[in-house]
CSV table of C-alpha atoms in Angstrom, one decimal:
chain,number,residue,atom,x,y,z
A,1,ASP,CA,0.0,0.0,0.0
A,2,ILE,CA,3.0,2.3,0.5
A,3,ILE,CA,5.7,3.3,-2.0
A,4,ALA,CA,8.7,5.0,-0.4
A,5,VAL,CA,10.8,7.2,-2.7
A,6,GLN,CA,14.2,8.3,-1.6
A,7,VAL,CA,15.9,11.2,-3.5
A,8,GLN,CA,19.6,11.6,-2.8
A,9,LYS,CA,21.1,15.0,-2.4
A,10,GLY,CA,22.1,16.4,-5.8
A,11,THR,CA,25.7,17.3,-6.7
A,12,HIS,CA,24.7,20.5,-8.6
A,13,ALA,CA,22.9,22.5,-6.0
A,14,PRO,CA,21.3,25.0,-5.9
A,15,TYR,CA,18.3,23.8,-7.9
A,16,TYR,CA,16.1,26.6,-9.0
A,17,LEU,CA,13.0,27.7,-11.0
A,18,THR,CA,14.3,28.5,-14.5
A,19,SER,CA,11.8,31.4,-14.7
A,20,LYS,CA,13.3,33.0,-11.6
A,21,GLY,CA,17.0,32.2,-11.9
A,22,ILE,CA,19.6,31.5,-9.2
A,23,ARG,CA,18.1,34.1,-6.9
A,24,PRO,CA,16.3,34.0,-3.5
A,25,GLU,CA,12.9,34.0,-5.3
A,26,GLY,CA,13.9,31.1,-7.5
A,27,VAL,CA,15.8,28.9,-4.9
A,28,PHE,CA,13.9,27.3,-2.0
A,29,VAL,CA,15.0,25.3,1.1
A,30,ARG,CA,13.1,23.5,3.7
A,31,GLN,CA,12.5,25.2,7.1
A,32,GLY,CA,10.6,22.9,9.3
A,33,THR,CA,7.4,21.9,7.4
A,34,SER,CA,7.7,24.9,5.0
A,35,SER,CA,9.6,25.8,1.8
A,36,VAL,CA,11.1,29.2,2.1
A,37,PRO,CA,13.3,31.3,-0.2
A,38,ALA,CA,17.1,30.7,0.3
A,39,SER,CA,19.2,33.7,1.3
A,40,GLU,CA,22.0,34.9,-1.0
A,41,ASP,CA,24.6,33.6,1.5
A,42,ALA,CA,22.9,30.2,1.5
A,43,ILE,CA,22.9,30.1,-2.3
A,44,ARG,CA,26.6,31.0,-2.4
A,45,ARG,CA,27.4,28.3,0.1
A,46,MET,CA,25.6,25.7,-2.0
A,47,ILE,CA,27.5,26.9,-5.1
A,48,LYS,CA,30.8,26.7,-3.3
A,49,GLU,CA,30.0,23.1,-2.1
A,50,SER,CA,29.1,22.0,-5.6
A,51,ASP,CA,31.6,23.8,-7.7
A,52,GLY,CA,34.6,24.0,-5.4
A,53,THR,CA,36.4,27.0,-4.0
A,54,ARG,CA,37.7,28.7,-7.1
A,55,PHE,CA,35.6,31.9,-7.4
A,56,GLU,CA,35.8,32.3,-11.2
A,57,ALA,CA,34.5,28.8,-11.9
A,58,MET,CA,31.4,29.1,-9.6
A,59,ARG,CA,28.0,29.8,-11.0
A,60,SER,CA,27.0,33.5,-11.2
A,61,LEU,CA,23.9,34.5,-9.1
A,62,ASN,CA,23.1,36.8,-12.1
A,63,GLN,CA,22.3,34.9,-15.3
A,64,SER,CA,21.0,37.8,-17.3
A,65,LEU,CA,24.4,38.9,-18.7
A,66,THR,CA,25.4,40.9,-21.7
A,67,PHE,CA,29.0,41.3,-23.2
A,68,HIS,CA,29.0,44.4,-25.3
A,69,ALA,CA,32.4,45.7,-23.9
A,70,PHE,CA,34.0,42.3,-24.1
A,71,THR,CA,32.8,41.8,-27.6
A,72,GLU,CA,34.3,45.1,-28.7
A,73,GLU,CA,37.7,44.2,-27.2
A,74,CYS,CA,37.5,40.9,-29.1
A,75,LYS,CA,36.6,42.7,-32.3
A,76,LYS,CA,39.7,44.9,-32.0
A,77,ARG,CA,41.9,41.9,-31.9
A,78,LYS,CA,39.9,39.9,-34.4
A,79,LEU,CA,38.8,37.2,-31.9
A,80,LYS,CA,35.5,35.5,-32.2
A,81,LEU,CA,33.2,35.4,-29.1
A,82,GLY,CA,30.3,33.0,-29.8
A,83,LYS,CA,28.7,30.6,-27.4
A,84,GLN,CA,31.3,27.9,-28.0
A,85,GLN,CA,34.1,30.4,-27.3
A,86,GLN,CA,32.4,31.5,-24.1
A,87,ILE,CA,32.3,27.8,-23.0
A,88,THR,CA,36.0,27.3,-24.0
A,89,LEU,CA,37.1,30.5,-22.1
A,90,GLY,CA,35.1,29.6,-19.0
A,91,LEU,CA,32.4,32.3,-19.2
A,92,GLN,CA,29.7,29.5,-19.4
A,93,SER,CA,29.5,25.9,-18.3
A,94,LYS,CA,28.7,23.2,-20.8
A,95,ASP,CA,25.0,23.4,-19.8
A,96,GLY,CA,24.9,27.1,-20.6
A,97,VAL,CA,25.1,28.5,-17.1
A,98,TYR,CA,27.2,31.7,-16.7
A,99,THR,CA,30.1,31.5,-14.3
A,100,ASN,CA,31.5,34.3,-12.0
A,101,LEU,CA,34.2,34.7,-14.7
A,102,GLY,CA,31.4,35.6,-17.1
A,103,LEU,CA,30.0,38.0,-14.6
A,104,LEU,CA,33.4,39.8,-14.2
A,105,LEU,CA,33.6,40.3,-18.0
A,106,SER,CA,30.0,41.1,-18.5
A,107,ASP,CA,28.4,44.6,-18.6
A,108,GLN,CA,26.7,43.7,-15.3
A,109,CYS,CA,30.0,43.2,-13.3
A,110,GLN,CA,29.3,44.2,-9.7
A,111,HIS,CA,32.9,45.0,-8.8
A,112,THR,CA,34.3,48.5,-9.3
A,113,ILE,CA,37.5,50.5,-9.4
A,114,LYS,CA,37.6,53.7,-7.3
A,115,ALA,CA,40.2,56.3,-8.2
A,116,ALA,CA,41.0,59.5,-6.3
A,117,VAL,CA,43.4,62.4,-6.8
A,118,PHE,CA,44.7,64.1,-3.6
A,119,ASN,CA,46.2,67.6,-3.3
A,120,GLY,CA,49.4,66.7,-1.3
A,121,THR,CA,50.8,63.6,0.2
A,122,GLN,CA,48.0,62.7,2.6
A,123,LYS,CA,44.3,61.9,2.2
A,124,ASP,CA,43.2,65.3,3.5
A,125,ASP,CA,42.2,67.3,0.4
A,126,PHE,CA,40.3,65.6,-2.5
A,127,GLN,CA,41.1,67.1,-5.9
A,128,ASP,CA,39.1,64.6,-8.0
A,129,ARG,CA,37.5,61.2,-7.6
A,130,ARG,CA,35.9,58.7,-10.0
A,131,GLU,CA,34.3,55.3,-9.8
A,132,PHE,CA,34.5,52.9,-12.8
A,133,THR,CA,31.8,50.3,-13.4
A,134,GLY,CA,30.8,47.7,-15.9
A,135,SER,CA,32.9,45.0,-17.5
A,136,LEU,CA,36.4,44.7,-16.1
A,137,LEU,CA,37.7,45.5,-19.6
A,138,LYS,CA,35.7,48.8,-19.7
A,139,GLN,CA,36.9,49.6,-16.2
A,140,MET,CA,40.5,48.9,-17.3
A,141,ASN,CA,40.3,51.2,-20.2
A,142,GLU,CA,38.6,54.1,-18.4
A,143,ALA,CA,40.9,53.8,-15.3
A,144,TYR,CA,44.0,53.8,-17.4
A,145,GLU,CA,42.8,56.9,-19.3
A,146,PHE,CA,42.1,58.6,-16.0
A,147,ILE,CA,45.6,57.7,-14.7
A,148,ASN,CA,47.3,58.8,-17.9
A,149,LEU,CA,45.6,62.2,-17.7
A,150,ASN,CA,47.1,62.7,-14.2
A,151,ASN,CA,50.6,61.5,-15.4
A,152,ARG,CA,52.0,64.9,-16.1
A,153,THR,CA,55.1,65.7,-18.1
A,154,THR,CA,58.0,67.9,-16.7
A,155,ALA,CA,60.7,69.3,-19.0
A,156,SER,CA,64.3,69.7,-18.0
A,157,PHE,CA,67.4,70.8,-20.0
A,158,LYS,CA,70.8,69.2,-20.3
A,159,GLY,CA,72.8,71.9,-22.1
A,160,LEU,CA,70.7,72.8,-25.1
A,161,GLN,CA,68.8,69.5,-25.1
A,162,ARG,CA,65.3,69.5,-23.7
A,163,ILE,CA,64.3,66.3,-21.8
A,164,ASP,CA,60.7,65.5,-21.2
A,165,GLN,CA,59.8,63.0,-18.4
A,166,ARG,CA,56.4,61.8,-17.3
A,167,ASP,CA,55.7,61.5,-13.5
A,168,TYR,CA,55.4,57.7,-13.8
A,169,PRO,CA,56.8,55.3,-16.4
A,170,LYS,CA,53.9,54.1,-18.6
A,171,GLU,CA,55.1,50.5,-18.4
A,172,ALA,CA,54.9,50.6,-14.6
A,173,LEU,CA,51.4,52.1,-14.6
A,174,ARG,CA,50.1,49.6,-17.1
A,175,GLU,CA,51.6,46.6,-15.2
A,176,ALA,CA,50.4,47.8,-11.8
A,177,LEU,CA,46.9,48.2,-13.2
A,178,MET,CA,46.9,44.8,-14.8
A,179,ASN,CA,48.2,43.2,-11.6
A,180,ALA,CA,45.4,44.8,-9.6
A,181,LEU,CA,42.7,43.5,-11.9
A,182,VAL,CA,44.0,40.0,-12.7
A,183,HIS,CA,45.3,38.9,-9.3
A,184,ARG,CA,42.7,40.4,-6.9
A,185,GLU,CA,40.4,38.2,-4.8
A,186,TYR,CA,36.9,38.8,-6.3
A,187,SER,CA,35.1,36.8,-3.6
A,188,PHE,CA,35.5,40.1,-1.6
A,189,SER,CA,33.0,42.8,-2.6
A,190,GLY,CA,35.1,45.8,-2.0
A,191,SER,CA,36.5,48.0,-4.8
A,192,THR,CA,40.0,48.1,-6.2
A,193,LEU,CA,41.6,51.4,-5.2
A,194,ILE,CA,43.8,53.8,-7.1
A,195,ASN,CA,45.1,56.7,-5.0
A,196,ILE,CA,47.1,59.5,-6.7
A,197,PHE,CA,49.1,61.8,-4.4
A,198,THR,CA,51.6,64.5,-5.2
A,199,ASP,CA,54.5,62.2,-4.6
A,200,ARG,CA,53.2,58.8,-5.5
A,201,ILE,CA,50.4,56.6,-6.9
A,202,GLU,CA,49.1,53.6,-5.0
A,203,PHE,CA,47.2,50.5,-6.4
A,204,VAL,CA,45.4,48.6,-3.7
A,205,SER,CA,43.6,45.3,-4.5
A,206,LEU,CA,41.9,42.9,-2.2
A,207,GLY,CA,43.5,39.5,-1.5
A,208,GLY,CA,47.1,39.1,-0.3
A,209,LEU,CA,49.6,36.8,-1.9
A,210,VAL,CA,48.5,33.3,-2.9
A,211,GLN,CA,49.2,30.9,-0.2
A,212,GLY,CA,52.7,29.5,-0.3
A,213,LEU,CA,54.3,32.6,-2.0
A,214,THR,CA,56.4,35.3,-0.3
A,215,LEU,CA,57.3,38.8,-1.5
A,216,ASP,CA,60.8,37.6,-2.2
A,217,ASP,CA,59.3,35.0,-4.6
A,218,ILE,CA,57.2,37.7,-6.3
A,219,MET,CA,60.3,39.9,-6.8
A,220,LEU,CA,62.1,37.0,-8.5
A,221,GLY,CA,59.2,36.7,-11.0
A,222,ILE,CA,57.6,33.7,-9.5
A,223,SER,CA,53.8,33.8,-9.9
A,224,GLN,CA,50.9,31.6,-8.9
A,225,CYS,CA,47.8,33.1,-10.5
A,226,ARG,CA,44.6,33.3,-8.3
A,227,ASN,CA,42.3,33.8,-11.4
A,228,GLU,CA,43.8,31.5,-14.0
A,229,LYS,CA,41.0,31.7,-16.6
A,230,LEU,CA,40.8,35.5,-16.2
A,231,ALA,CA,44.6,35.8,-16.7
A,232,ALA,CA,44.3,33.5,-19.8
A,233,ILE,CA,41.7,35.8,-21.3
A,234,PHE,CA,43.9,38.9,-20.7
A,235,TYR,CA,46.8,37.0,-22.2
A,236,ARG,CA,44.7,36.2,-25.4
A,237,LEU,CA,43.8,39.9,-25.6
A,238,ASP,CA,47.5,40.8,-25.5
A,239,LEU,CA,47.0,42.7,-22.3
A,240,ILE,CA,49.5,40.7,-20.3
A,241,GLU,CA,52.5,38.5,-21.1
A,242,ALA,CA,53.6,35.3,-19.5
A,243,TYR,CA,52.9,34.9,-15.7
A,244,GLY,CA,55.4,36.5,-13.3
A,245,THR,CA,56.7,39.3,-15.6
A,246,GLY,CA,54.6,42.2,-14.2
A,247,ILE,CA,56.5,43.0,-11.0
A,248,PRO,CA,60.0,42.7,-12.5
A,249,LYS,CA,58.9,45.0,-15.3
A,250,ILE,CA,57.7,47.6,-12.8
A,251,MET,CA,61.0,47.5,-10.9
A,252,GLU,CA,63.0,47.7,-14.2
A,253,SER,CA,61.1,50.8,-15.3
A,254,TYR,CA,62.9,52.7,-12.5
A,255,PRO,CA,66.5,52.2,-13.5
A,256,ASN,CA,69.5,53.8,-11.9
A,257,THR,CA,67.5,55.3,-9.1
A,258,ASP,CA,68.7,53.7,-5.9
A,259,LEU,CA,66.9,56.2,-3.7
A,260,LEU,CA,63.7,56.0,-5.8
A,261,GLN,CA,62.2,52.5,-6.1
A,262,PRO,CA,58.6,51.2,-6.2
A,263,LYS,CA,57.4,49.5,-3.0
A,264,ILE,CA,55.2,46.5,-2.6
A,265,ILE,CA,53.2,45.8,0.6
A,266,SER,CA,51.3,42.7,1.2
A,267,THR,CA,49.0,41.7,4.1
A,268,ASP,CA,46.7,38.6,4.5
A,269,ASN,CA,43.9,40.3,2.7
A,270,ALA,CA,45.4,43.2,0.6
A,271,PHE,CA,48.1,43.9,-1.9
A,272,LYS,CA,49.5,47.4,-2.5
A,273,ILE,CA,51.9,48.6,-5.2
A,274,ILE,CA,53.4,52.1,-4.6
A,275,LEU,CA,55.0,53.9,-7.6
A,276,PRO,CA,57.0,57.1,-6.7
A,277,ASN,CA,56.5,60.2,-8.7
A,278,ARG,CA,59.9,60.7,-10.5
A,279,ASN,CA,59.5,64.4,-11.1
A,280,TYR,CA,58.4,65.2,-7.6
A,281,ALA,CA,61.3,63.2,-6.2
A,282,ALA,CA,63.8,65.0,-8.5
A,283,SER,CA,62.6,68.4,-7.3
A,284,LYS,CA,63.2,67.3,-3.7
A,285,ILE,CA,66.5,65.5,-3.9
A,286,PRO,CA,69.4,67.9,-3.7
A,287,ASN,CA,72.2,68.0,-6.3
A,288,VAL,CA,74.5,65.0,-5.8
A,289,SER,CA,78.2,65.2,-6.7
A,290,PRO,CA,79.9,62.2,-8.4
A,291,LEU,CA,81.7,61.4,-5.2
A,292,GLU,CA,78.5,61.5,-3.2
A,293,GLN,CA,76.8,59.3,-5.8
A,294,ASN,CA,79.6,56.8,-5.5
A,295,ILE,CA,79.2,56.7,-1.8
A,296,LEU,CA,75.4,56.2,-2.1
A,297,ASN,CA,75.9,53.4,-4.6
A,298,HIS,CA,78.3,51.7,-2.2
A,299,ILE,CA,75.9,51.9,0.7
A,300,THR,CA,73.1,50.5,-1.5
A,301,HIS,CA,75.1,47.3,-1.8
A,302,ALA,CA,77.1,47.3,1.5
A,303,GLY,CA,74.4,48.8,3.8
A,304,SER,CA,76.7,51.4,5.4
A,305,ILE,CA,80.1,53.1,5.2
A,306,SER,CA,82.6,54.5,7.8
A,307,ARG,CA,84.8,57.6,7.5
A,308,LYS,CA,87.9,55.5,7.3
A,309,GLU,CA,86.4,53.3,4.5
A,310,THR,CA,85.5,56.5,2.6
A,311,GLU,CA,89.2,57.7,2.9
A,312,GLU,CA,90.6,54.4,1.6
A,313,MET,CA,88.1,53.7,-1.1
A,314,TYR,CA,88.2,57.1,-2.7
A,315,ASP,CA,91.8,58.0,-1.8
A,316,ILE,CA,90.9,61.3,0.0
A,317,SER,CA,92.2,62.8,3.2
A,318,ARG,CA,90.6,62.3,6.6
A,319,SER,CA,89.3,65.9,6.7
A,320,LYS,CA,87.9,65.6,3.1
A,321,ALA,CA,86.1,62.4,4.1
A,322,ASN,CA,84.6,64.0,7.2
A,323,ALA,CA,83.5,67.0,5.2
A,324,VAL,CA,81.8,65.0,2.5
A,325,LEU,CA,80.0,62.7,4.9
A,326,HIS,CA,78.9,65.7,7.1
A,327,GLN,CA,77.6,67.5,4.0
A,328,MET,CA,75.6,64.4,2.9
A,329,VAL,CA,74.0,64.3,6.4
A,330,GLU,CA,73.0,68.0,6.1
A,331,LYS,CA,71.4,67.2,2.6
A,332,HIS,CA,69.4,64.4,4.3
A,333,LEU,CA,71.1,61.8,2.1
A,334,LEU,CA,72.7,59.9,5.0
A,335,ILE,CA,72.1,59.4,8.7
A,336,PRO,CA,74.9,58.6,11.2
A,337,ILE,CA,74.8,55.5,13.3
A,338,GLY,CA,76.9,55.2,16.5
A,339,ASN,CA,79.5,57.5,17.9
A,340,GLY,CA,83.3,58.0,17.8
A,341,ARG,CA,85.4,55.4,15.9
A,342,LYS,CA,82.4,53.1,15.5
A,343,ARG,CA,80.3,55.7,13.7
A,344,ARG,CA,78.9,54.6,10.3
A,345,TYR,CA,76.6,56.2,7.8
A,346,THR,CA,73.7,54.7,5.9
A,347,HIS,CA,70.8,55.8,3.7
A,348,THR,CA,68.0,58.0,5.2
């Protein structure tokens, strides 16, 4: 008289009403004797359990996506973007469900870039601010244009020759922006930040280093990509080169500037690249004589120098060595450490 039907838990949760989509109004869970709409957090948890932990491969909560900006970028590079290409690239699953990677590249992308220009070296006085929305590719183009507008040119003269120099090397700006977009952790909802100060520009993205890597590894060009499919698409669009080349390129774009180097700061949940403004720094650094530059170069490699070492290395008198080192301290190029015969000098 009784037929018992057992339904095993499915492996592709959440199951949803196709007319409503993967949203609370389309996904229901049992609560006691009732069926109630699932919360967005519960839906994300189901997706994570079904699809794994890689964000870009999970199913997007929004399935009503368009790709106008992405299509335009593909057209520029003569790449086709049909349904089969979307599946191959990872924008859709084989059953036609859009992934989070598809969401990031769609016109409906919920993540943004916030850029601000400050008058000075602190966040006290806003001069301009923008927020870039839409597809990551649209944000990328608009953010770079905004940065480029604030990358001013300063002219100097060497004899009769005019030398123009931008505040920041274009290569460094480009690579820092690409790094912030490709390697950030998109499971966090916060915005990517670009802060432009008088003396520097900062790129701040969510998500620290991928587990197992250190800053020393990054400086050597070792890379473990957090968003492999997103990086592969940027590679196909000729926006990035092979993995691990970005940070070395940034450092190489500041040659022969021992006192002026980009800085990288990483925490558990954030990654910051700081590019110094070359023209601002040049206006603040005092004139350096050839002897003083040699001393600075030596300290860069050795860490410090003594008065006696200065005498012997550069074949000058004791009084001359004392005078040069004292003058470099007054110029704020060096700071003394210790007293008497043990006194040494190092970079400020």
